[in-house]
Coordinates of C-alpha atoms in Angstrom, one line a residue:
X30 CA 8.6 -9.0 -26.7
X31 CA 8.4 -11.9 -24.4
X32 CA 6.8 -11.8 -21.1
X33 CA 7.7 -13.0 -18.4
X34 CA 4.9 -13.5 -15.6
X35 CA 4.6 -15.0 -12.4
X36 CA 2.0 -15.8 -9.6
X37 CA 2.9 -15.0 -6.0
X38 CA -0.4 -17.1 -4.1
X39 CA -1.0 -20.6 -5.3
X40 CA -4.8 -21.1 -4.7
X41 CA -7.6 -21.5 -6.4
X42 CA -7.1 -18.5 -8.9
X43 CA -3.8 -19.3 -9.5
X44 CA -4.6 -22.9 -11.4
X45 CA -6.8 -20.0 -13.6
X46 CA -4.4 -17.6 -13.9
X47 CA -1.1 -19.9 -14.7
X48 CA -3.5 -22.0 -17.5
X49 CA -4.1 -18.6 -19.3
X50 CA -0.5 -17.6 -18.8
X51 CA 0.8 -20.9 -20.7
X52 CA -2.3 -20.5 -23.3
X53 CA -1.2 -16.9 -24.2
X54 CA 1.6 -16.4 -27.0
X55 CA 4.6 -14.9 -26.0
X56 CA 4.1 -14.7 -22.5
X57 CA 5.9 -17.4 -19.6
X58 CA 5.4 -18.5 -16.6
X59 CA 8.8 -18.3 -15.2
X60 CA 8.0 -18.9 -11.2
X61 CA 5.7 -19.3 -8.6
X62 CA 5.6 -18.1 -5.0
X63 CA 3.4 -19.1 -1.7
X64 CA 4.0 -19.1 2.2
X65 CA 3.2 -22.8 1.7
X66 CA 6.0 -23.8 -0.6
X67 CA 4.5 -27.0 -1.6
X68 CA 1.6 -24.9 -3.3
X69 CA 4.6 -22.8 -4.6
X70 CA 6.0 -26.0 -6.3
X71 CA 2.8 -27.7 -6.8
X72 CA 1.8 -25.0 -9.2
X73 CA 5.2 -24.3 -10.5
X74 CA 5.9 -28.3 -11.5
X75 CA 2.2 -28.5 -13.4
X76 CA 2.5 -25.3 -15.0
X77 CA 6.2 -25.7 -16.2
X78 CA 7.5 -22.6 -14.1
X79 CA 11.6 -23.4 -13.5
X80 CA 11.3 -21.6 -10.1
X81 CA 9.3 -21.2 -7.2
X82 CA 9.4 -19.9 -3.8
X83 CA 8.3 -19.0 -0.4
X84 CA 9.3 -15.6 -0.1
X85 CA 8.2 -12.7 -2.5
X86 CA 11.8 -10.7 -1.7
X87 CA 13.2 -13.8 -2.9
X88 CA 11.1 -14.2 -6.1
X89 CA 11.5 -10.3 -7.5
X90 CA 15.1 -10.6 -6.5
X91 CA 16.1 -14.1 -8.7
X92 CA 13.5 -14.8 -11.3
X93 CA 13.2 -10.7 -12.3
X94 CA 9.9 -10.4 -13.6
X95 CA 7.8 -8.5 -16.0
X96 CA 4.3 -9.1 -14.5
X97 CA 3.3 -10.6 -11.2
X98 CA 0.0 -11.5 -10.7
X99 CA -1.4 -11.5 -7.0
X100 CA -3.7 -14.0 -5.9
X101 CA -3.4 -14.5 -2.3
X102 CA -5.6 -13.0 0.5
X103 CA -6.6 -9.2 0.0
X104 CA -4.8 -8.5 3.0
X105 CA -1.8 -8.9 1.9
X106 CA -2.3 -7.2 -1.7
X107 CA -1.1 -3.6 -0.8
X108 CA 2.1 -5.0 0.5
X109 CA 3.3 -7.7 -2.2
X110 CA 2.2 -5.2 -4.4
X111 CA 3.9 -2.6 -3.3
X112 CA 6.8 -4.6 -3.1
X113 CA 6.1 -5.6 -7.0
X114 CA 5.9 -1.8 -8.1
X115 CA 9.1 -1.0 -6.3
X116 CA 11.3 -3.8 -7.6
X117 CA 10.3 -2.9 -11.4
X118 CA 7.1 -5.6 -11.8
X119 CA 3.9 -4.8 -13.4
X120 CA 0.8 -6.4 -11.4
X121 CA -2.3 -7.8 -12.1
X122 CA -3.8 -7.9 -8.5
X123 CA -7.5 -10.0 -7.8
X124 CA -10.0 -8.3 -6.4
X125 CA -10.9 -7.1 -4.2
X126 CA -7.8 -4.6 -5.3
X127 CA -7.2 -3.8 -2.0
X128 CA -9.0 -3.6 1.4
X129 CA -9.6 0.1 1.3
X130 CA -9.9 3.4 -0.9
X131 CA -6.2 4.6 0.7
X132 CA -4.4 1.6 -0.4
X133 CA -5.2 2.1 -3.8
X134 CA -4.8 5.0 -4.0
X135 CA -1.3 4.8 -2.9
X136 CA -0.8 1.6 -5.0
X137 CA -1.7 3.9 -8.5
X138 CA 0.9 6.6 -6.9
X139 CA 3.8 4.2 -6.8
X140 CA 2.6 2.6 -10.0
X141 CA 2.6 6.4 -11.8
X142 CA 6.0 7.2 -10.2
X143 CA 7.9 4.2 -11.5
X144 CA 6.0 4.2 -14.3
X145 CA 4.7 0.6 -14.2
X146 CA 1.2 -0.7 -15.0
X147 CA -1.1 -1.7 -12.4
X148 CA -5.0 -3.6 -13.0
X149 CA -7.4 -5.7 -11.3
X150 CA -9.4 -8.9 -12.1
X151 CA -12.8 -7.6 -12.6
X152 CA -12.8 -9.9 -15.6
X153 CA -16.4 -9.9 -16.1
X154 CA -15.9 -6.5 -17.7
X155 CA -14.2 -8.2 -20.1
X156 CA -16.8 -11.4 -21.0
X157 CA -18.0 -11.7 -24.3
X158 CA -21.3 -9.9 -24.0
X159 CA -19.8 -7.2 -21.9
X160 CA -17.5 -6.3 -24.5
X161 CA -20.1 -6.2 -27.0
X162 CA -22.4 -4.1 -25.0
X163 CA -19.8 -1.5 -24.5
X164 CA -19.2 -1.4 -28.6
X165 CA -23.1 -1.1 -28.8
X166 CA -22.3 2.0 -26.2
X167 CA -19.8 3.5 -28.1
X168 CA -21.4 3.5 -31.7
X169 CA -24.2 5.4 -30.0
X170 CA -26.9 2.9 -29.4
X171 CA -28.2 4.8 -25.6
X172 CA -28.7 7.6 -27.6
X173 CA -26.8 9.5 -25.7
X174 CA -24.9 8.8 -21.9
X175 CA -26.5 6.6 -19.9
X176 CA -29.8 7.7 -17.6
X177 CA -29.6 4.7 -14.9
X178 CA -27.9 1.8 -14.3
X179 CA -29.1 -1.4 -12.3
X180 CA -27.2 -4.2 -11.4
X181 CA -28.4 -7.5 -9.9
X182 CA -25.6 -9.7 -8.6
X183 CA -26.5 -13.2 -7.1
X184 CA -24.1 -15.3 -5.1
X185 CA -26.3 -18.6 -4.6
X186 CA -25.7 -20.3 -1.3
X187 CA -28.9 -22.0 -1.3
X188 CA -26.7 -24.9 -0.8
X189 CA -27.0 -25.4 3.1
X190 CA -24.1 -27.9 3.4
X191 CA -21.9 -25.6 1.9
X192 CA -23.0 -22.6 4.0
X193 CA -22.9 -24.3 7.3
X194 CA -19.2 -24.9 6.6
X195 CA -18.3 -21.8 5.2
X196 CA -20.1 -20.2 8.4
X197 CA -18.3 -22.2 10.6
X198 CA -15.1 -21.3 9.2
X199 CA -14.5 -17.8 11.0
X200 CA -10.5 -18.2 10.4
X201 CA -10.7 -18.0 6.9
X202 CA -9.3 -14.7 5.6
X203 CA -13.0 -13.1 4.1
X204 CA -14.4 -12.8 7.8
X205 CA -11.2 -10.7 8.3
X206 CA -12.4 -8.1 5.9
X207 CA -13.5 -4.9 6.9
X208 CA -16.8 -5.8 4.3
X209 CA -16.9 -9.6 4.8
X210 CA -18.1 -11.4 2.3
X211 CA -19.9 -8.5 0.2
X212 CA -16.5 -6.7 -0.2
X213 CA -15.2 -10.1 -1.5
X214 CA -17.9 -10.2 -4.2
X215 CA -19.3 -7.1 -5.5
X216 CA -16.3 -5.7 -6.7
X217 CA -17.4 -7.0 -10.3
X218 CA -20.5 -5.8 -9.4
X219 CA -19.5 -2.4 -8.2
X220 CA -17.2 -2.0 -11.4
X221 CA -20.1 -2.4 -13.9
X222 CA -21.5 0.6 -12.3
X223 CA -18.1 2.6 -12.2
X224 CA -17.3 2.4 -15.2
X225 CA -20.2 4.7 -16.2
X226 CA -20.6 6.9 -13.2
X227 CA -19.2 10.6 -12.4
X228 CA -16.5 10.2 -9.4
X229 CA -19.1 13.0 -7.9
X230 CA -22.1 11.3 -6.4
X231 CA -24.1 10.3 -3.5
X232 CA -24.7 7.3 -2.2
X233 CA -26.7 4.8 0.1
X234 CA -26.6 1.7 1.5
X235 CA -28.8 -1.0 3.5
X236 CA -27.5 -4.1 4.4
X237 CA -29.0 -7.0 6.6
X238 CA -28.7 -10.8 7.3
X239 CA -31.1 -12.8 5.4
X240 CA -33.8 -14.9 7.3
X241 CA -31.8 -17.7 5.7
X242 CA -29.0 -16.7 7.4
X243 CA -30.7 -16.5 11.0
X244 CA -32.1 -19.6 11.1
X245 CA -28.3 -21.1 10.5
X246 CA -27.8 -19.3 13.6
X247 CA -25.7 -16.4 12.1
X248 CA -26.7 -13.1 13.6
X249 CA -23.5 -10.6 11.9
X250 CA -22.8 -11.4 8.1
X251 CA -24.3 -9.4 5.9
X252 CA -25.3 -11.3 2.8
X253 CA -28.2 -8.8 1.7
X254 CA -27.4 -5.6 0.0
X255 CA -29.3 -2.8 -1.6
X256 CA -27.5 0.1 -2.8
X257 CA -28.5 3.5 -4.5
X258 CA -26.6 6.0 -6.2
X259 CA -26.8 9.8 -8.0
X260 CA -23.9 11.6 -9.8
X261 CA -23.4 14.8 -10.6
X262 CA -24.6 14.2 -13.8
X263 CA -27.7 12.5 -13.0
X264 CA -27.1 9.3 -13.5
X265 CA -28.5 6.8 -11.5
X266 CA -27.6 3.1 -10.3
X267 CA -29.0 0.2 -7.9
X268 CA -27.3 -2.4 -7.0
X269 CA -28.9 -5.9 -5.6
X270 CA -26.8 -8.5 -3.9
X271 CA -28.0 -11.2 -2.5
X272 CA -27.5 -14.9 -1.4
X273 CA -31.2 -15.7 -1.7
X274 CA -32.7 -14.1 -4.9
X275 CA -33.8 -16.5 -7.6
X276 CA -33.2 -16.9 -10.3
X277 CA -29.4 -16.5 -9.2
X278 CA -28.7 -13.9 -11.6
X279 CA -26.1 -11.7 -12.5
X280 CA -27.6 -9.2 -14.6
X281 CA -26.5 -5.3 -16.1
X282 CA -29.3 -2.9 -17.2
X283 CA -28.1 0.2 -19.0
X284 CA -30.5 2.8 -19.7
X285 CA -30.5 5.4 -21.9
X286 CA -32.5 8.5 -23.4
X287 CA -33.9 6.1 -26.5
X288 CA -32.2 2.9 -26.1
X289 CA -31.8 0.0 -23.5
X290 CA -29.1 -2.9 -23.1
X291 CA -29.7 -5.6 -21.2
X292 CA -26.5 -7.8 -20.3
X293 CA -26.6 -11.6 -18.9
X294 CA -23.2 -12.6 -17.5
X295 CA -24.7 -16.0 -16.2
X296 CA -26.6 -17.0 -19.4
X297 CA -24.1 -14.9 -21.7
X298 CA -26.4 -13.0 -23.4
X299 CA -27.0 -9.6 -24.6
X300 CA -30.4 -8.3 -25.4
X301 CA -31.0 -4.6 -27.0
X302 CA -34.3 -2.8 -25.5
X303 CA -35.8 -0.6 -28.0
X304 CA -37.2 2.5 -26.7
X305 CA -39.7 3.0 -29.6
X306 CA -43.4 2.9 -28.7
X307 CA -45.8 1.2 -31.3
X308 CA -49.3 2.0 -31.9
X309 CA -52.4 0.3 -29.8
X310 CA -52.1 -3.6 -29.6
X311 CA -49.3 -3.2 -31.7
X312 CA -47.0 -2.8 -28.6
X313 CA -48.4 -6.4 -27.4
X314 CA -46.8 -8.3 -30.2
X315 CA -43.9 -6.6 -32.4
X316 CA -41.5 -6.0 -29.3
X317 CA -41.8 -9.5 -28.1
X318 CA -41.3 -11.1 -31.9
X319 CA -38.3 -8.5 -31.4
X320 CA -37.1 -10.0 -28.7
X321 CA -37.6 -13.6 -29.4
X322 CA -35.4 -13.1 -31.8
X323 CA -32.4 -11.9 -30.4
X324 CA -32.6 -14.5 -27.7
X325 CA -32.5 -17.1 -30.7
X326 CA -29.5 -15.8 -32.3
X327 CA -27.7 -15.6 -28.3
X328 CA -28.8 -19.1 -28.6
X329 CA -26.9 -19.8 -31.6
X330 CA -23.9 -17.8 -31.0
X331 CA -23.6 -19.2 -27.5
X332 CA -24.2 -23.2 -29.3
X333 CA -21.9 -22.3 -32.1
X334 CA -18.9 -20.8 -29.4
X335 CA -19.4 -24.1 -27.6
X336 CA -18.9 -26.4 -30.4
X337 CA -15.5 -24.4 -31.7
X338 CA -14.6 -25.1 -28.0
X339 CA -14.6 -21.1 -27.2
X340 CA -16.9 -21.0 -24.8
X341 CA -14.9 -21.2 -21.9
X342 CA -16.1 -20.3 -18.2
X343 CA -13.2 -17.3 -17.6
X344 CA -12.7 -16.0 -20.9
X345 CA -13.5 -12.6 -19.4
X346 CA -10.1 -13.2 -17.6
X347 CA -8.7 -14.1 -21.0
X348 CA -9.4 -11.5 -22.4
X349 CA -8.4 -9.0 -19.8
X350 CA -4.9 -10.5 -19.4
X351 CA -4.3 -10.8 -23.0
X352 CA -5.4 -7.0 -22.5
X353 CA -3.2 -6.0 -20.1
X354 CA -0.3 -7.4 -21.7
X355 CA -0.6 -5.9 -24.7
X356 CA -0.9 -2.7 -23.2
X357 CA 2.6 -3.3 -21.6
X358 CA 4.0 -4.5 -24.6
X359 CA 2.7 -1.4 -26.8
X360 CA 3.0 1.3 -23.5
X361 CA -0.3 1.6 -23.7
X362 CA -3.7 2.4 -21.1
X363 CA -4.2 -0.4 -19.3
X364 CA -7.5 -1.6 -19.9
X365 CA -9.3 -0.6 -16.8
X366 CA -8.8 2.9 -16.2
X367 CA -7.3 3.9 -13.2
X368 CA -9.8 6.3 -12.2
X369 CA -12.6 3.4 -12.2
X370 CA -10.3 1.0 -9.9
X371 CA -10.4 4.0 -7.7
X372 CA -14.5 4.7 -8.0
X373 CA -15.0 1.0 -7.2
X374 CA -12.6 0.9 -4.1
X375 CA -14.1 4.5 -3.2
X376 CA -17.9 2.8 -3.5
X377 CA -16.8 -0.3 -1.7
X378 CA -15.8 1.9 1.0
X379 CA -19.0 3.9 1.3
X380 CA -20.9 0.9 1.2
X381 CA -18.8 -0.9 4.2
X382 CA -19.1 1.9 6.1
X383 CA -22.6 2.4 6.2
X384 CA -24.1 -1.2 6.6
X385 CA -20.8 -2.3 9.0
X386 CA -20.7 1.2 10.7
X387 CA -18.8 -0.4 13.5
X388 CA -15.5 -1.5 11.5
X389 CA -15.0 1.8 9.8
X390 CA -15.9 4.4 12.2

């Protein structure tokens, strides 16, 4: 079976997207789509699409295809998709998925009724170490489910240039967001914890605009957020964003009954914590020899994954197209469930709500 893809939104993603479209076997990019139609044909002349366009209508109607991948504005991603769904396309929509809880949910509905597969582009789920981590989950390495969870996700704008501009710019699209510029990052943060949490739980939020932040003169965006969380179960999570934290980490604890994994998405690494205790001054040394060693061999696989040229910066999103793919080709799950898209837009939600109580009220 041959697929046939295409890309309605020709940004910044796109150029990522289209690249892994042409890279994948038996998949094409058969047409391109933007308001702008330049960016429509832009993309579509470097990428070898035949087509492109400047209406979506257009686009499902003449080119007919299998998968369309969303990359514009969140905004707009409950209507193109919906549009997608109803016209017989699969989607793989960026995050965020949508802008709130209810749009998803209806999203998955009109997915389920015509029977079309839907996911979203929380690709660090699918990065080398996270993958491995979640195999180390599944033979039974926790010891059992997960105790707590704790997620550290930087966004470094430590950069001042950068920040003055982007604070400036109040027209682009992520100042529209109900959640700003936290809802436009932490869903890959927010999924990490989904993934292993009850739907069940309680929640609570505190968010604030760093110092940093003030002294630029901005006085509303939030770029500091703490988060805690209890399931039914109980399971615990915190999450940590911030703009200022060093070192700029992006970092996933998982804690179980007898065993720890500690996941590095910035230096791709996974370390194992051992819950075993050793005896007296024994507990100084062995863990840290332990230790030393699996960093070494991260080293190596890391060096040796360079020089085969496979150490590319998205291969998360590599990995999760090729995923979802195959799971159209076979009729398979897709390969986020649709009951975590739904705990990470439910999440997102609670956490918008209580730190911008003003937009959601």
């Amino acid at each position: 079976m041959s697929i046939k893809a295409s890309i309605v939104g020709c940004g910044k993603m796109a150029e990522v997207h289209a690249a892994i479209i042409n890279y994948l076997p038996h998949t094409e990019l058969i047409a391109t789509c933007d308001s702008e139609v330049l960016m429509a044909r832009q993309l579509a002349e470097r990428y070898g699409a035949k087509n492109y366009y400047d209406n979506v209508d257009r686009l499902l109607a003449d080119a007919k295809p299998d998968v369309v991948h969303i990359t514009t504005p969140p905004q707009s991603h409950y209507f193109i998709g919906k549009m997608c769904l109803e016209s017989g396309s699969h989607i793989f929509v960026e995050k965020p998925f949508t802008v709130n809880y209810q749009e998803t949910r209806e999203l998955i509905d009109i997915a389920k009724n015509k029977k079309k597969k839907i996911t979203v582009g929380t690709d660090e789920q699918f990065s080398i170490v996270a993958t491995k981590a979640r195999d180390l989950i599944k033979d039974g390495w926790l010891g059992g489910r997960p105790v707590h969870l704790d997620v550290f996700y930087c966004y470094d704008m430590s950069d001042e240039r950068y920040t003055k501009s982007f604070l400036k710019n109040k027209s682009h699209w992520v100042w529209k967001l109900p959640g700003q510029m936290i809802q436009n990052i932490i869903p890959h943060a927010v999924m990490k914890i989904a993934e292993y949490i009850d739907d069940s739980f309680d929640l609570i939020a505190i968010g604030f605009t760093s110092n940093y932040f003030l002294k630029l003169g901005e006085k509303h965006l939030i770029d500091e957020l703490r988060v805690m969380m209890i399931d039914k179960n109980q399971v615990t999570a915190f999450l940590s964003f911030s703009t200022q934290m060093k070192p700029a980490m992006i970092q996933f604890r998982i804690l179980g009954p007898q065993n720890g994994i500690v996941i590095d998405e910035v230096q791709q690494s996974i370390i194992k914590l051992h819950g075993r205790k050793y005896k007296s001054y024994l507990e100084r040394f062995v863990p840290l020899y332990k230790y030393s060693k699996q960093y070494k061999k991260n080293f190596y696989k890391n060096l040796g994954l360079f020089i085969k040229r496979e150490f590319h910066m998205k291969r998360g999103l590599y990995n999760l197209i090729e995923s979802f793919y195959k799971s159209i080709e076979n009729d398979e799950a897709p390969p986020i469930s649709y009951e975590d898209i739904l705990k990470c837009s439910k999440i997102t939600d609670m956490i918008i709500k209580q730190i911008y109580k003003e937009t959601l009220s």
